[in-house]
mmCIF file of N, CA and C and ligand atoms in Angstrom:
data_model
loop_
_atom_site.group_PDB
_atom_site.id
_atom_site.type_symbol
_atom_site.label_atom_id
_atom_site.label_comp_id
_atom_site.label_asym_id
_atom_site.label_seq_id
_atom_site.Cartn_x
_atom_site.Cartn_y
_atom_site.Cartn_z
ATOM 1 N N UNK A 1 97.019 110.431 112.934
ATOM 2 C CA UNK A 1 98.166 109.814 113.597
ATOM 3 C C UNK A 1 98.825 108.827 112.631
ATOM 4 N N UNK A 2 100.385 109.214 112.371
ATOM 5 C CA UNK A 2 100.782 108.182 111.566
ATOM 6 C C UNK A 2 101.513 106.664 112.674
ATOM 7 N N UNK A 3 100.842 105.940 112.275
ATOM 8 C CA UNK A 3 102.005 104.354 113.003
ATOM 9 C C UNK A 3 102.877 103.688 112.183
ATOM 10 N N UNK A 4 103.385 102.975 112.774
ATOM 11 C CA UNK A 4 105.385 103.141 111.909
ATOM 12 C C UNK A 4 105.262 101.777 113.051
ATOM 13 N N UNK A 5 105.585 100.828 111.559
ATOM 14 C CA UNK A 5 106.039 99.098 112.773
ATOM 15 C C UNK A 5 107.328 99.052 112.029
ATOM 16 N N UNK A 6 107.884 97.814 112.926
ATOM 17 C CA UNK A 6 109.057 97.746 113.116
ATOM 18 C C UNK A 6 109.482 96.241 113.417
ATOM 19 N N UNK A 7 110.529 95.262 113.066
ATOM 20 C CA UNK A 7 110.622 94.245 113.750
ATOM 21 C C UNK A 7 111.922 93.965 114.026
ATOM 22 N N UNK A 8 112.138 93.131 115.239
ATOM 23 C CA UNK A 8 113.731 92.677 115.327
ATOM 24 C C UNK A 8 113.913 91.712 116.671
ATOM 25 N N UNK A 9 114.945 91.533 117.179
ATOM 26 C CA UNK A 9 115.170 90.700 118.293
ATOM 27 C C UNK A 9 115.794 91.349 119.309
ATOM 28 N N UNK A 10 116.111 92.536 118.793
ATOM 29 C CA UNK A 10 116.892 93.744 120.173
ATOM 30 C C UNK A 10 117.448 93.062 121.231
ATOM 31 N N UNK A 11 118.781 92.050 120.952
ATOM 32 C CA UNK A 11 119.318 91.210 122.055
ATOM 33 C C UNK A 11 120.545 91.865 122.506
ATOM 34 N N UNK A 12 120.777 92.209 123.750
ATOM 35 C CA UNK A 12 122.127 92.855 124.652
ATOM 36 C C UNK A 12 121.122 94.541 123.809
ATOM 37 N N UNK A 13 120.662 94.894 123.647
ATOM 38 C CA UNK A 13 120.365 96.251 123.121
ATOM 39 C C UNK A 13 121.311 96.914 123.306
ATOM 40 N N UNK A 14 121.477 97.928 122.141
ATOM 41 C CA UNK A 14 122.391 98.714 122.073
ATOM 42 C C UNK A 14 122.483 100.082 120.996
ATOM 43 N N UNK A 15 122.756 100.962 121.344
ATOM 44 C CA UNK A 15 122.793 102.210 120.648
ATOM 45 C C UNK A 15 122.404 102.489 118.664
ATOM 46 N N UNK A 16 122.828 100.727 118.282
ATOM 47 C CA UNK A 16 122.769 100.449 117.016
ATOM 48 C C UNK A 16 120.859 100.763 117.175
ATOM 49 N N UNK A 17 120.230 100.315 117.898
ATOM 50 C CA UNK A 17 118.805 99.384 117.883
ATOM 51 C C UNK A 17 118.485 100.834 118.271
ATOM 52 N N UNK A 18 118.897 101.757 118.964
ATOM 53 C CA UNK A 18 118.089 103.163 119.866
ATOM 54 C C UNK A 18 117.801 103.683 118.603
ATOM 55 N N UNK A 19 119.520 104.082 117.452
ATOM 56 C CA UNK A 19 119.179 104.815 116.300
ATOM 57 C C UNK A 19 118.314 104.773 115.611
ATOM 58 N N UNK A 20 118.218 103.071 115.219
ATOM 59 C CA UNK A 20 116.834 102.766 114.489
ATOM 60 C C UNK A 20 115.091 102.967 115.244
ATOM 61 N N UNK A 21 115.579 102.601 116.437
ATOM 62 C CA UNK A 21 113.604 102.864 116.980
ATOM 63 C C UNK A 21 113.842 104.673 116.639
ATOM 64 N N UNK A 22 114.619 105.402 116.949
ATOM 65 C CA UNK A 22 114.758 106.939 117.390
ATOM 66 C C UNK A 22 114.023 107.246 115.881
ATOM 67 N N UNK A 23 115.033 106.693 114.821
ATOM 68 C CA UNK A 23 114.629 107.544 113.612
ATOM 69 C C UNK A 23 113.160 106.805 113.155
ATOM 70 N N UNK A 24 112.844 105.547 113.074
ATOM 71 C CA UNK A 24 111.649 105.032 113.095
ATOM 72 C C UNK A 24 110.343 105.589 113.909
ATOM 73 N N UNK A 25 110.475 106.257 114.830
ATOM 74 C CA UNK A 25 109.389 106.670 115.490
ATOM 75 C C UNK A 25 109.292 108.068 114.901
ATOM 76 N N UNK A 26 110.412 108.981 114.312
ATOM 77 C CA UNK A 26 110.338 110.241 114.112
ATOM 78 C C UNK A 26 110.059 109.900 112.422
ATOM 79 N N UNK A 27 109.661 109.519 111.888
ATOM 80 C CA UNK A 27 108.970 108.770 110.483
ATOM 81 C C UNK A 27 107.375 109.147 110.944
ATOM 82 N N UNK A 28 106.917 108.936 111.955
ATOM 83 C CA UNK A 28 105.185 109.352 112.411
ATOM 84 C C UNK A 28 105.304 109.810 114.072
ATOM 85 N N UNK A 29 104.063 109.176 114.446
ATOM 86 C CA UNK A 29 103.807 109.321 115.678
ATOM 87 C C UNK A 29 103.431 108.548 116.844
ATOM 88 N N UNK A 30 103.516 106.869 116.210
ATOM 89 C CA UNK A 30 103.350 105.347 116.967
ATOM 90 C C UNK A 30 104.241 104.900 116.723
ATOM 91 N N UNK A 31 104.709 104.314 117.090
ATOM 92 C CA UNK A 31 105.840 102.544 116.558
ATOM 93 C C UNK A 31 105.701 101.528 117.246
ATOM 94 N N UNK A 32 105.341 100.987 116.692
ATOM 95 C CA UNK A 32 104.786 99.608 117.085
ATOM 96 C C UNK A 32 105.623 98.711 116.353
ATOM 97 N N UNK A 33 106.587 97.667 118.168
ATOM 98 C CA UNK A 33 107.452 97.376 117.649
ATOM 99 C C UNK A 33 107.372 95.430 118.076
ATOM 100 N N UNK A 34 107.516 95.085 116.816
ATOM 101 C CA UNK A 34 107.134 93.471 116.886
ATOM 102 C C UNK A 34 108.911 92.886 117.260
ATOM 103 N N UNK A 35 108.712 92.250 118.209
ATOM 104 C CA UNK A 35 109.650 91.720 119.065
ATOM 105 C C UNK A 35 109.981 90.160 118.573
ATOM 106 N N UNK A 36 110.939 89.345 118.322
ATOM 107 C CA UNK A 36 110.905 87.677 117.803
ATOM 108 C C UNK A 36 111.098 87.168 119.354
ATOM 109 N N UNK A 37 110.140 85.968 119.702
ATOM 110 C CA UNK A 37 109.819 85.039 120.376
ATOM 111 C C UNK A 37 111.221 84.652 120.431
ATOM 112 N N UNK A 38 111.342 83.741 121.520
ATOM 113 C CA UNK A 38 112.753 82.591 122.002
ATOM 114 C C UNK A 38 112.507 82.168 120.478
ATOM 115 N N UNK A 39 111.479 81.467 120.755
ATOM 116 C CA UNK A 39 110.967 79.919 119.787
ATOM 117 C C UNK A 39 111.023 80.720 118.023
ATOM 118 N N UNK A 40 110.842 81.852 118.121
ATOM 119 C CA UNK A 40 111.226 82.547 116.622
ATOM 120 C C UNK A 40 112.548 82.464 116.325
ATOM 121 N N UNK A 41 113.148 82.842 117.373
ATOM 122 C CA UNK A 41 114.238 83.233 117.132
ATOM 123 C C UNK A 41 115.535 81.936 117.048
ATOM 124 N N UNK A 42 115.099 81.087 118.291
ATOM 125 C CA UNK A 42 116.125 80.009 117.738
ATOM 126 C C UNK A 42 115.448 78.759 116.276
ATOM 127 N N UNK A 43 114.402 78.847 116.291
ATOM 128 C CA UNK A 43 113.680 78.117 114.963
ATOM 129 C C UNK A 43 114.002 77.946 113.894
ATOM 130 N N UNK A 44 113.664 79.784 113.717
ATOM 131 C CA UNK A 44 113.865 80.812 112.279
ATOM 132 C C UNK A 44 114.723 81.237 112.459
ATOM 133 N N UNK A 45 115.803 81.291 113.018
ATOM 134 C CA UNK A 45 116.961 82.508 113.029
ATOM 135 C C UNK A 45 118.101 81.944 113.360
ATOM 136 N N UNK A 46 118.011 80.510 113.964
ATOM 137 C CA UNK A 46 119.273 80.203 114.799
ATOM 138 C C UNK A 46 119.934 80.834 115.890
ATOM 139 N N UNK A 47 118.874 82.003 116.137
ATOM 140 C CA UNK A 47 119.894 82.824 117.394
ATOM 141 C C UNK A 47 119.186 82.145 118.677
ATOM 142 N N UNK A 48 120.327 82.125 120.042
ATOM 143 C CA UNK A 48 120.571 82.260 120.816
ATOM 144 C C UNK A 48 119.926 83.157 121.799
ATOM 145 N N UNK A 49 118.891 83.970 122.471
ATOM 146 C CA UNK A 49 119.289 85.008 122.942
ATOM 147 C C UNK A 49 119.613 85.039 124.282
ATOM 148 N N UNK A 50 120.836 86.128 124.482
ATOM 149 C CA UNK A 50 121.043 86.123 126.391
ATOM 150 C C UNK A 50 119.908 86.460 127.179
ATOM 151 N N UNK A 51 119.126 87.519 126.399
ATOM 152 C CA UNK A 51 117.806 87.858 127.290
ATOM 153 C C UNK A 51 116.498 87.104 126.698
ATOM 154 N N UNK A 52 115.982 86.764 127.668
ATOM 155 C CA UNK A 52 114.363 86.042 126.986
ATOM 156 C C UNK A 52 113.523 87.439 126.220
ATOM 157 N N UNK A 53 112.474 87.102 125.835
ATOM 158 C CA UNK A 53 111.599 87.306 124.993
ATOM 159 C C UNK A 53 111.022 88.937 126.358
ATOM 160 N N UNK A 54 110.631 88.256 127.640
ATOM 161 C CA UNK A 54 110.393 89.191 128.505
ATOM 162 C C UNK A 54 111.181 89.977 129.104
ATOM 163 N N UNK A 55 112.356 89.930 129.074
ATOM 164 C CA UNK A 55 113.581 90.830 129.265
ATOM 165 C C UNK A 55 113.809 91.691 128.046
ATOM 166 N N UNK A 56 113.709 91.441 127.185
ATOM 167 C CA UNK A 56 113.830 91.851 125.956
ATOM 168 C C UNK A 56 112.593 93.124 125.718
ATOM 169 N N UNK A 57 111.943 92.512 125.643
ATOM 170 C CA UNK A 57 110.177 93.332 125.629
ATOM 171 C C UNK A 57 110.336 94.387 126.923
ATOM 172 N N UNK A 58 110.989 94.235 128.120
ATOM 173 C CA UNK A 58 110.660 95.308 129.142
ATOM 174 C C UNK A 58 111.561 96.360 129.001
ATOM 175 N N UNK A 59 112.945 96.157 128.412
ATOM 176 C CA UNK A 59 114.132 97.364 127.841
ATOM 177 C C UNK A 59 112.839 97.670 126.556
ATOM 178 N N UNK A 60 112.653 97.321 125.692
ATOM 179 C CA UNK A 60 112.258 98.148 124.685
ATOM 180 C C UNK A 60 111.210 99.148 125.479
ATOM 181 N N UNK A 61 110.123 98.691 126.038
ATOM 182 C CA UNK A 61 109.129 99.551 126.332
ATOM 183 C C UNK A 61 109.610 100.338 127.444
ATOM 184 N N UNK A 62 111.149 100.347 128.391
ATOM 185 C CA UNK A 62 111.143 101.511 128.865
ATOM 186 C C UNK A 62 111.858 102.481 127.461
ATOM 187 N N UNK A 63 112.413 102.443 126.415
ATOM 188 C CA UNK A 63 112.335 103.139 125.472
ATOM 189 C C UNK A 63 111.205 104.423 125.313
ATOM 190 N N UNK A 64 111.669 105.804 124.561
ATOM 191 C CA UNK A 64 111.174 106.743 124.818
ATOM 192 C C UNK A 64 110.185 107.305 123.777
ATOM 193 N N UNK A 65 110.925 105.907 122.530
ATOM 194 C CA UNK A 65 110.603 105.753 121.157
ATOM 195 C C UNK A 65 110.050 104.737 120.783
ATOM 196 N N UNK A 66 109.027 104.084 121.903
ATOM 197 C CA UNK A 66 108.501 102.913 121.399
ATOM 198 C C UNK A 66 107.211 102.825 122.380
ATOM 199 N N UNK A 67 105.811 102.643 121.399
ATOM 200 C CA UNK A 67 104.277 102.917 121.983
ATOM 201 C C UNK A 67 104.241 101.543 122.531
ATOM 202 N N UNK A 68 104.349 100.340 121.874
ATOM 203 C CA UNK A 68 103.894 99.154 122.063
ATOM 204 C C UNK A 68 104.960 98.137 121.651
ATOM 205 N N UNK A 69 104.828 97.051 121.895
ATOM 206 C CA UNK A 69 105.697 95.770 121.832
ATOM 207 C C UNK A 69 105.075 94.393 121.699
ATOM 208 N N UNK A 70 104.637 93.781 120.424
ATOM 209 C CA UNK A 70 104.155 92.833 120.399
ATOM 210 C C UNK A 70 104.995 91.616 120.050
ATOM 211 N N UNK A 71 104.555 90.368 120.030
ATOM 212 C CA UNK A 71 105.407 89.258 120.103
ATOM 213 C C UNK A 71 105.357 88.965 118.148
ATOM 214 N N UNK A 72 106.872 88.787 118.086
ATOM 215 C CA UNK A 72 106.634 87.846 116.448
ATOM 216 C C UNK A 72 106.871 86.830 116.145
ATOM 217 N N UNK A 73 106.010 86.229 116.089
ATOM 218 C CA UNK A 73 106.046 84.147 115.884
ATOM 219 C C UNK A 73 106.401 83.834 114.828
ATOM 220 N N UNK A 74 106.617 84.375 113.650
ATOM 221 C CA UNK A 74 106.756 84.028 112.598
ATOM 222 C C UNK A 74 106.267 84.726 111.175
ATOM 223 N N UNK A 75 107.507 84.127 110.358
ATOM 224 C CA UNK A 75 107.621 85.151 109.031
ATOM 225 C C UNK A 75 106.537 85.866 107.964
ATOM 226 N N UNK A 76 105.480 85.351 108.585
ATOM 227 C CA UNK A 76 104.183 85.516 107.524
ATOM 228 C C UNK A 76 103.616 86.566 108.049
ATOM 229 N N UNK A 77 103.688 86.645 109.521
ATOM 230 C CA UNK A 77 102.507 87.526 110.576
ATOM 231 C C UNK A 77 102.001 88.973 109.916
ATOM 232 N N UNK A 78 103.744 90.119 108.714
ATOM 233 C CA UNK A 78 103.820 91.139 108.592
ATOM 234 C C UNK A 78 102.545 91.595 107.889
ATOM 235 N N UNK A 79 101.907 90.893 106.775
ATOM 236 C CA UNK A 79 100.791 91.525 106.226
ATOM 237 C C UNK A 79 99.343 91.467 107.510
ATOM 238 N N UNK A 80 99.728 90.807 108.321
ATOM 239 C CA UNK A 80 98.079 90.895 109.096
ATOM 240 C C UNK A 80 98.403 91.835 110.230
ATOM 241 N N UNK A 81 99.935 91.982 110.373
ATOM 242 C CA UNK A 81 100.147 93.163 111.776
ATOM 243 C C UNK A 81 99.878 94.643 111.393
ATOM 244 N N UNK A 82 100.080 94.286 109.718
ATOM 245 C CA UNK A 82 99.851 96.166 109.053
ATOM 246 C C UNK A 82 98.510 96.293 108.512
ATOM 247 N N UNK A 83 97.514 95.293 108.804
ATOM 248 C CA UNK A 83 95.836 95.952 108.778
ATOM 249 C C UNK A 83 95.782 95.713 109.785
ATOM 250 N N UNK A 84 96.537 95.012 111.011
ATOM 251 C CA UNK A 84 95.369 95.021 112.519
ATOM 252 C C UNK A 84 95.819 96.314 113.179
ATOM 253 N N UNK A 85 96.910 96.903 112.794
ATOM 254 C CA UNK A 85 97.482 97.971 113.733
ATOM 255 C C UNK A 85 97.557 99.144 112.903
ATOM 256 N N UNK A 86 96.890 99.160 111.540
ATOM 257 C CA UNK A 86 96.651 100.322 110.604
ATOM 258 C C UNK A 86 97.908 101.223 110.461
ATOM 259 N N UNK A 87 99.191 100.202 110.323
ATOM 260 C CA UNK A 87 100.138 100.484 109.960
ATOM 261 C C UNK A 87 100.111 101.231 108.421
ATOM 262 N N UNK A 88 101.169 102.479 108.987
ATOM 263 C CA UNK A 88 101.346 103.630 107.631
ATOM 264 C C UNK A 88 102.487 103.112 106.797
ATOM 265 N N UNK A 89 103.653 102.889 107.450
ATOM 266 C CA UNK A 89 105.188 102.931 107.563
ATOM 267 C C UNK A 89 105.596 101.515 108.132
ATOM 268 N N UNK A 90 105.987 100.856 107.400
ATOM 269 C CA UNK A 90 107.006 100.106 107.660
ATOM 270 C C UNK A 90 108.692 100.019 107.379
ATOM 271 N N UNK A 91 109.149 99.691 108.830
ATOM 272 C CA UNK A 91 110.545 100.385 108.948
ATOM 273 C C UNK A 91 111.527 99.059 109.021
ATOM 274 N N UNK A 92 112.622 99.266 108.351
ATOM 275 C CA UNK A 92 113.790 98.011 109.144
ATOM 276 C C UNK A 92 114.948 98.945 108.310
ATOM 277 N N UNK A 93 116.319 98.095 109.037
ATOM 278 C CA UNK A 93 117.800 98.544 108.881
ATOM 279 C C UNK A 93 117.978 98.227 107.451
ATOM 280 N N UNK A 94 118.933 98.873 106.698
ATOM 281 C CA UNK A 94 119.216 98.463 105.296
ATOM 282 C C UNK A 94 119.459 97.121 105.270
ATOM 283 N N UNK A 95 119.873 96.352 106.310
ATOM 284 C CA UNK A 95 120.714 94.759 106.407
ATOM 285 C C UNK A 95 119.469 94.289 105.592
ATOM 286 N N UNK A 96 118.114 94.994 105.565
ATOM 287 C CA UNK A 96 117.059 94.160 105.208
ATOM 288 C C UNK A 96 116.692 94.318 103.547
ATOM 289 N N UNK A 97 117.424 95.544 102.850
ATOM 290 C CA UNK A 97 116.999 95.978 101.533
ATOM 291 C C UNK A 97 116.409 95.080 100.773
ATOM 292 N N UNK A 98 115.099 95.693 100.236
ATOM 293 C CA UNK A 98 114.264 95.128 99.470
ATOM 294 C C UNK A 98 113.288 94.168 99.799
ATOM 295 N N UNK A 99 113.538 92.822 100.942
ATOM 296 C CA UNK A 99 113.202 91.633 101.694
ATOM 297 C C UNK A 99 111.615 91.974 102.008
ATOM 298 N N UNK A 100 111.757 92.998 102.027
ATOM 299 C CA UNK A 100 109.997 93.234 102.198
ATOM 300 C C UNK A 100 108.944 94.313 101.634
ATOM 301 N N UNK A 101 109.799 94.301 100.004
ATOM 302 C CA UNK A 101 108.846 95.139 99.093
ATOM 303 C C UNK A 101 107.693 94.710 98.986
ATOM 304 N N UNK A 102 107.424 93.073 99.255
ATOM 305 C CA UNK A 102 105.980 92.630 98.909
ATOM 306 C C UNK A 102 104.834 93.601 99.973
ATOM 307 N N UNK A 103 105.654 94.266 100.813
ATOM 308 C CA UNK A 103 104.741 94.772 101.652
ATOM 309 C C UNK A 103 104.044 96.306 101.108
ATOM 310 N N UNK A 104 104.556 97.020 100.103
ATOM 311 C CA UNK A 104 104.156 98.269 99.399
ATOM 312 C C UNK A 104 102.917 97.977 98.830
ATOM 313 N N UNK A 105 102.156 97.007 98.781
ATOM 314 C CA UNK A 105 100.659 97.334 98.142
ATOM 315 C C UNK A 105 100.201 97.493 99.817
ATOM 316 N N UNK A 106 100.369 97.066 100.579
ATOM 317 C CA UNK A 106 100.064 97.387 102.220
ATOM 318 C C UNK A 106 100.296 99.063 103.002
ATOM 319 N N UNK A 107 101.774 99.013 102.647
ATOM 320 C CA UNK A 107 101.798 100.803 103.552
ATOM 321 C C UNK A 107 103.264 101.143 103.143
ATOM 322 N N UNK A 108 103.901 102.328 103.171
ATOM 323 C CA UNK A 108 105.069 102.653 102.857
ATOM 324 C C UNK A 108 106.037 101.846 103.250
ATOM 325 N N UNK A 109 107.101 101.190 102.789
ATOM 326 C CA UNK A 109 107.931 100.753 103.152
ATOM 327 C C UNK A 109 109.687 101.470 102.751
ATOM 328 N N UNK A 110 110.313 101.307 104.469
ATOM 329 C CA UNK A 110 111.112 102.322 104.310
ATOM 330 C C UNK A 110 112.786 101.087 105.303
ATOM 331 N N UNK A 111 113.442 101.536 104.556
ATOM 332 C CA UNK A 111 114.980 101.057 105.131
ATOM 333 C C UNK A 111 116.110 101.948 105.132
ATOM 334 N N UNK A 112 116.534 102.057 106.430
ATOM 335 C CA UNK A 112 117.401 102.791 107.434
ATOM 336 C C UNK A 112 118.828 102.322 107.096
ATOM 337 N N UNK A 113 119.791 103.091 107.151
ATOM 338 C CA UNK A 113 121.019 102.854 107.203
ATOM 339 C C UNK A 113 121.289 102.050 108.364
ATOM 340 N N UNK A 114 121.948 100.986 108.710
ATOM 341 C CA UNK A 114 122.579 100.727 110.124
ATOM 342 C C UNK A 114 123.193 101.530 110.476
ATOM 343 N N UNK A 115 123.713 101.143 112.342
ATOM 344 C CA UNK A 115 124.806 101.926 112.612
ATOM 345 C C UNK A 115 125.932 101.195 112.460
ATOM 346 N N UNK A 116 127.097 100.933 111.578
ATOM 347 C CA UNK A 116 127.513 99.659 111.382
ATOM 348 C C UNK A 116 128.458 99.459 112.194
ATOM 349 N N UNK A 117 129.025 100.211 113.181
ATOM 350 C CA UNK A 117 130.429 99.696 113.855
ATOM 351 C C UNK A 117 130.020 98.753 114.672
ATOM 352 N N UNK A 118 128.426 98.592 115.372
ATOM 353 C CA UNK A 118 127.795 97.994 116.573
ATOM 354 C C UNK A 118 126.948 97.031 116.233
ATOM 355 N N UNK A 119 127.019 96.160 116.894
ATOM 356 C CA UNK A 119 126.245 94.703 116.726
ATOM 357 C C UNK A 119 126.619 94.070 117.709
ATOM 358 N N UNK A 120 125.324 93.216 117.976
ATOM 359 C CA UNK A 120 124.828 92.240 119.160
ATOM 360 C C UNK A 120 126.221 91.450 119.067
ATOM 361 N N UNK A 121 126.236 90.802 118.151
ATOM 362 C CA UNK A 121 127.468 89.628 117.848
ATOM 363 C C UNK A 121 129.032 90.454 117.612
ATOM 364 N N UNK A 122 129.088 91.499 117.362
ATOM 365 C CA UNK A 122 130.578 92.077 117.892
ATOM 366 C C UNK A 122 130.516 92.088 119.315
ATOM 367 N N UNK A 123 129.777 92.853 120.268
ATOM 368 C CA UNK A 123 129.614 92.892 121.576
ATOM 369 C C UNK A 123 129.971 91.467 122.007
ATOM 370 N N UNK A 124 128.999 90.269 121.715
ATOM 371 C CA UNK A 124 129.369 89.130 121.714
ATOM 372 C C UNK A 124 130.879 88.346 121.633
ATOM 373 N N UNK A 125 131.184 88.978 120.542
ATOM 374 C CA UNK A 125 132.968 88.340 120.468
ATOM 375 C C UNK A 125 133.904 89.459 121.292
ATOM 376 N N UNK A 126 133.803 90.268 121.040
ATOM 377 C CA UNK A 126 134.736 91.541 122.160
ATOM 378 C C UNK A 126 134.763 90.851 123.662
ATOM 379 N N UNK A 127 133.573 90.734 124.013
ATOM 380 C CA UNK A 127 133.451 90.477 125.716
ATOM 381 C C UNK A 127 134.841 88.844 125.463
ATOM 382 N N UNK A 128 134.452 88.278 124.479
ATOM 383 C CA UNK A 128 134.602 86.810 124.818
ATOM 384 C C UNK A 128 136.414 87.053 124.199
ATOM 385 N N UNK A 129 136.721 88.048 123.818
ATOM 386 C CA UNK A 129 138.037 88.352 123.787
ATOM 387 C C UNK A 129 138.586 88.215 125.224
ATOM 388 N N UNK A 130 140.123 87.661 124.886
ATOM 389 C CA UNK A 130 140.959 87.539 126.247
ATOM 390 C C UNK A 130 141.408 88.946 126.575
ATOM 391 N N UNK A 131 141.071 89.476 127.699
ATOM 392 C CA UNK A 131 141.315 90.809 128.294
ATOM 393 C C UNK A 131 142.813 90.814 129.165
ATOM 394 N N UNK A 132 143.947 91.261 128.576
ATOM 395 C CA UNK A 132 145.086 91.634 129.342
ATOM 396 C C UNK A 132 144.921 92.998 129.130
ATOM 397 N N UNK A 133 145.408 93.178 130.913
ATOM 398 C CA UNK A 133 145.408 94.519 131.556
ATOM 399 C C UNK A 133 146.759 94.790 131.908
HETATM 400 N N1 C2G B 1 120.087 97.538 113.471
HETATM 401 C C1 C2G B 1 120.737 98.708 113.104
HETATM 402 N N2 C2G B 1 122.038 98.866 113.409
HETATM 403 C C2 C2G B 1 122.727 97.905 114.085
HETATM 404 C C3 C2G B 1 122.070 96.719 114.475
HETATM 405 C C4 C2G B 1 120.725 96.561 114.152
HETATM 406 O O1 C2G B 1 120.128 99.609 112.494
HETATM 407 N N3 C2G B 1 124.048 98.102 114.374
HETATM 408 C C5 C2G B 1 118.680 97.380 113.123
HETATM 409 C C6 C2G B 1 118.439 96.203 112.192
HETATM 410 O O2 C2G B 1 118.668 96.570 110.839
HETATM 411 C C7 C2G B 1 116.959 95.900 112.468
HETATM 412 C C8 C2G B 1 116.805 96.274 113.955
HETATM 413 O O3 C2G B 1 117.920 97.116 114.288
HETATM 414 O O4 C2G B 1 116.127 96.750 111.679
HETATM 415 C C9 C2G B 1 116.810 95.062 114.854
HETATM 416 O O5 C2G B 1 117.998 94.331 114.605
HETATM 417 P P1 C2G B 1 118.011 92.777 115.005
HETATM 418 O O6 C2G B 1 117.566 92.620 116.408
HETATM 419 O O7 C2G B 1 119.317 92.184 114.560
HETATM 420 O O8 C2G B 1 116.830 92.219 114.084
HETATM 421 P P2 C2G B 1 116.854 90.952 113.126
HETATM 422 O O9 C2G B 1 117.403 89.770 113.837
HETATM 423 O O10 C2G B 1 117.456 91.388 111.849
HETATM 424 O O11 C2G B 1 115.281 90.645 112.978
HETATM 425 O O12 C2G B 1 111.241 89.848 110.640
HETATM 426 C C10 C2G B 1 112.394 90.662 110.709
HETATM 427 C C11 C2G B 1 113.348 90.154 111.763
HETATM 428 O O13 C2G B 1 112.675 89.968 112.992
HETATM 429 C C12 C2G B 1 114.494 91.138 111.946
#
């Protein structure tokens, strides 16, 4: 069995985030997908999110392309999540190129094209556009 991790904040989810779990899971036969905490995410990231950490986590796992969903606290966790979960494949969007070659003495590491027209933060400014009808 190959396992294939994955990390991100999947906030407002959207078709951008399906492509990547879709083609990430079809890379093996697990994906195991590490989710960022509130407290990760506004800490380390400065984001915001509309959905908590448990709203967030329950859309991914009804996903059709995703085994598991663990929490990510922080930037170091990746080398101990790919011996505790005997990670093969590690996956992220090109936005990430290179950012985590240190991880190739660990397990394959692999980066995905985005889907680029779609993003959390376009969705974000569109809605917050003034709508005349
Ligand atoms: N993604 C994508 N296409 C989009 C938007 C996102 O392929 N239009 C990918 C990103 O490249 C990433 C994953 O979907 O691989 C999750 O995106 P985000 O939730 O924005 O993740 P990010 O905030 O970049 O967190 O430790 C790594 C971080 O947790 C990654």
């Amino acid at each position: 069995m190959k396992r294939v991790i994955t990390y991100g904040t999947f906030d407002l989810l959207h078709y951008g985030h399906i492509n990547l779990l879709k083609r990430a899971k079809y890379l093996g036969d697990y994906l195991v997908v590490v989710l960022s905490t509130d407290e990760f995410n506004w800490i380390e990231k400065r984001k915001k999110c509309y959905f908590t950490y448990e709203e967030r986590k329950s859309l991914l796992e009804a996903i059709r392309y995703v085994d598991l969903v663990i929490p990510e606290k922080n930037w170091e966790q990746k080398n101990t999540d790919i011996l505790e979960y005997h990670i093969d494949t590690f996956v992220m969007g090109n936005d990430w190129e290179g950012e985590f070659d240190f991880l190739k003495n660990l397990c394959e590491v692999i980066y995905l094209p985005r889907t680029e027209e779609i993003s959390t933060t376009k969705i974000k400014s569109d809605l917050n556009k003034e709508i005349i009808y």
